[in-house]
Structure formats: C-alpha cells, structure tokens
Amino acid sequence: MSKRITGKLGLLLYKRNMPVATGQIRDASERGLFIATSYTDVQLNQTLELEFRFPDKYENSFLKLRGLVVRKSDQGLGVDFKGVENDGVTISALLSWLQNHHHNVSYFPPIRRASF
C-alpha cells in the first residue's frame, strides 16, 4: 500500500483531449489521487487526463497525468494510475511538491455555472 500525501493543488480535468472541469488534488500516492470537484459526468473505469503545474516554478510548463476513475462521491473523484501509461518522474514530482507545500494553491478558478 502506498502512503497518501495530503495537499492542495489546482488542476484541469480532460476527457478525450477536451477540458471539461476544474478540480483540486487533495491527496495523492504512487498509485493514484483524490480530486475535489463538482464534476460528475464521468463513469467508473473511464480514463481522465489531468493537467497541472507547480506555481512556485518559474517556467509555465504544464504537466499531465492519466488515470482511471475508481471512485465517485459528492466530494469528488478517486483516480487510479494503475492500468494507464504515466511518467513515473511526473508522479514523483507531484508527491514531492505536495509534501513540501501544505497551503491552498489553485491556478484554475472554479467554473461558474450560468443561471437560467
């Protein structure tokens, strides 16, 4: 079992290469992560792409990971890295960043829902 590291980092969720929602990583391990989001248009075992960047880095490069949705709740989505191809260096960098930054960081503002 992998150790889960708590933290907060904003991200974008993609389905089929299209951005569909914002979220915030709340905890992560080598095997997966939990994303706090109100996005619900996703099925279990569906692949999502995740895009994020570390705000304390000077370059504006975005990192991407892929994961399978293994849990859905009112609070968000559980995503597993097993079964999809990912760069282990990116996962390690994410875990290291979360371990060293315990404050709320979000570069993707929440999507505002239009009221009709």
Short mmCIF file of C-alpha atoms in Angstrom, two decimals:
data_model
loop_
_atom_site.label_atom_id
_atom_site.label_comp_id
_atom_site.label_asym_id
_atom_site.label_seq_id
_atom_site.Cartn_x
_atom_site.Cartn_y
_atom_site.Cartn_z
CA MET A 1 0.00 0.00 0.00
CA SER A 2 1.35 3.44 -0.93
CA LYS A 3 1.49 6.26 1.56
CA ARG A 4 -1.02 9.03 0.81
CA ILE A 5 0.26 12.59 0.95
CA THR A 6 -2.28 15.33 1.60
CA GLY A 7 -2.05 18.70 -0.06
CA LYS A 8 -3.89 21.05 -2.36
CA LEU A 9 -3.11 21.80 -5.98
CA GLY A 10 -5.48 23.04 -8.68
CA LEU A 11 -5.86 21.13 -11.92
CA LEU A 12 -7.86 20.80 -15.10
CA LEU A 13 -9.73 17.60 -15.98
CA TYR A 14 -9.80 16.49 -19.62
CA LYS A 15 -11.91 13.88 -21.41
CA ARG A 16 -10.84 12.93 -24.94
CA ASN A 17 -8.36 15.83 -25.05
CA MET A 18 -11.02 18.42 -24.19
CA PRO A 19 -11.01 20.35 -20.87
CA VAL A 20 -14.24 19.55 -19.02
CA ALA A 21 -13.78 20.73 -15.44
CA THR A 22 -11.55 22.15 -12.76
CA GLY A 23 -10.64 20.41 -9.55
CA GLN A 24 -8.16 20.31 -6.74
CA ILE A 25 -5.87 17.45 -5.78
CA ARG A 26 -6.49 16.75 -2.09
CA ASP A 27 -4.24 13.72 -1.61
CA ALA A 28 -2.04 11.53 -3.75
CA SER A 29 0.12 8.42 -3.68
CA GLU A 30 2.20 6.49 -6.19
CA ARG A 31 -0.98 4.60 -7.14
CA GLY A 32 -3.45 7.46 -7.57
CA LEU A 33 -5.08 10.57 -6.16
CA PHE A 34 -8.31 12.12 -4.94
CA ILE A 35 -9.65 15.17 -6.77
CA ALA A 36 -12.13 17.51 -5.10
CA THR A 37 -14.51 18.57 -7.89
CA SER A 38 -18.19 19.05 -8.58
CA TYR A 39 -17.79 17.37 -11.98
CA THR A 40 -19.98 14.26 -12.24
CA ASP A 41 -20.25 13.50 -15.97
CA VAL A 42 -17.82 10.59 -15.75
CA GLN A 43 -18.18 6.82 -15.40
CA LEU A 44 -16.22 4.37 -13.25
CA ASN A 45 -13.21 2.93 -15.12
CA GLN A 46 -13.22 5.89 -17.52
CA THR A 47 -9.85 7.45 -18.32
CA LEU A 48 -9.32 11.12 -17.48
CA GLU A 49 -6.37 13.31 -18.29
CA LEU A 50 -5.18 15.66 -15.55
CA GLU A 51 -3.22 18.84 -16.21
CA PHE A 52 -1.47 20.89 -13.52
CA ARG A 53 1.59 22.98 -12.85
CA PHE A 54 3.64 23.81 -9.81
CA PRO A 55 3.06 27.51 -9.08
CA ASP A 56 6.44 28.05 -7.44
CA LYS A 57 8.31 27.04 -10.60
CA TYR A 58 9.40 29.83 -12.91
CA GLU A 59 8.58 28.08 -16.16
CA ASN A 60 4.99 27.92 -17.34
CA SER A 61 5.11 24.25 -18.25
CA PHE A 62 2.07 22.15 -17.53
CA LEU A 63 2.35 18.52 -16.51
CA LYS A 64 -0.11 15.81 -17.47
CA LEU A 65 -1.12 12.50 -15.92
CA ARG A 66 -3.77 9.97 -16.87
CA GLY A 67 -5.90 7.95 -14.52
CA LEU A 68 -8.88 5.65 -14.28
CA VAL A 69 -11.85 6.80 -12.24
CA VAL A 70 -12.25 4.21 -9.47
CA ARG A 71 -14.47 6.16 -7.05
CA LYS A 72 -17.13 8.86 -7.30
CA SER A 73 -18.62 10.77 -4.39
CA ASP A 74 -20.28 14.10 -3.65
CA GLN A 75 -16.82 15.39 -2.70
CA GLY A 76 -15.02 14.35 -5.87
CA LEU A 77 -13.27 11.56 -7.77
CA GLY A 78 -10.78 8.85 -6.87
CA VAL A 79 -8.36 8.25 -9.75
CA ASP A 80 -6.00 5.26 -10.09
CA PHE A 81 -2.76 5.42 -12.08
CA LYS A 82 -2.63 1.62 -12.49
CA GLY A 83 -3.60 0.42 -15.94
CA VAL A 84 -2.73 3.65 -17.76
CA GLU A 85 0.60 4.88 -19.03
CA ASN A 86 2.20 7.65 -16.98
CA ASP A 87 5.60 9.15 -16.43
CA GLY A 88 6.88 8.00 -13.04
CA VAL A 89 9.02 11.15 -12.79
CA THR A 90 5.87 13.32 -13.00
CA ILE A 91 4.15 11.30 -10.26
CA SER A 92 7.24 11.56 -8.04
CA ALA A 93 7.48 15.31 -8.66
CA LEU A 94 3.80 15.74 -7.73
CA LEU A 95 4.21 13.77 -4.49
CA SER A 96 7.33 15.72 -3.58
CA TRP A 97 5.62 19.05 -4.27
CA LEU A 98 2.54 18.12 -2.20
CA GLN A 99 4.75 17.02 0.69
CA ASN A 100 6.56 20.37 0.69
CA HIS A 101 3.53 22.66 0.20
CA HIS A 102 0.70 22.46 2.69
CA HIS A 103 -1.15 25.61 1.66
CA ASN A 104 -4.07 26.07 -0.70
CA VAL A 105 -2.95 26.70 -4.28
CA SER A 106 -5.21 26.94 -7.30
CA TYR A 107 -4.40 28.41 -10.68
CA PHE A 108 -7.68 27.28 -12.19
CA PRO A 109 -10.65 29.24 -10.82
CA PRO A 110 -13.90 27.34 -10.32
CA ILE A 111 -16.15 27.20 -13.35
CA ARG A 112 -19.13 29.45 -12.83
CA ARG A 113 -22.42 27.88 -13.66
CA ALA A 114 -24.79 30.02 -15.67
CA SER A 115 -28.16 30.55 -14.03
CA PHE A 116 -31.17 30.35 -16.29
#
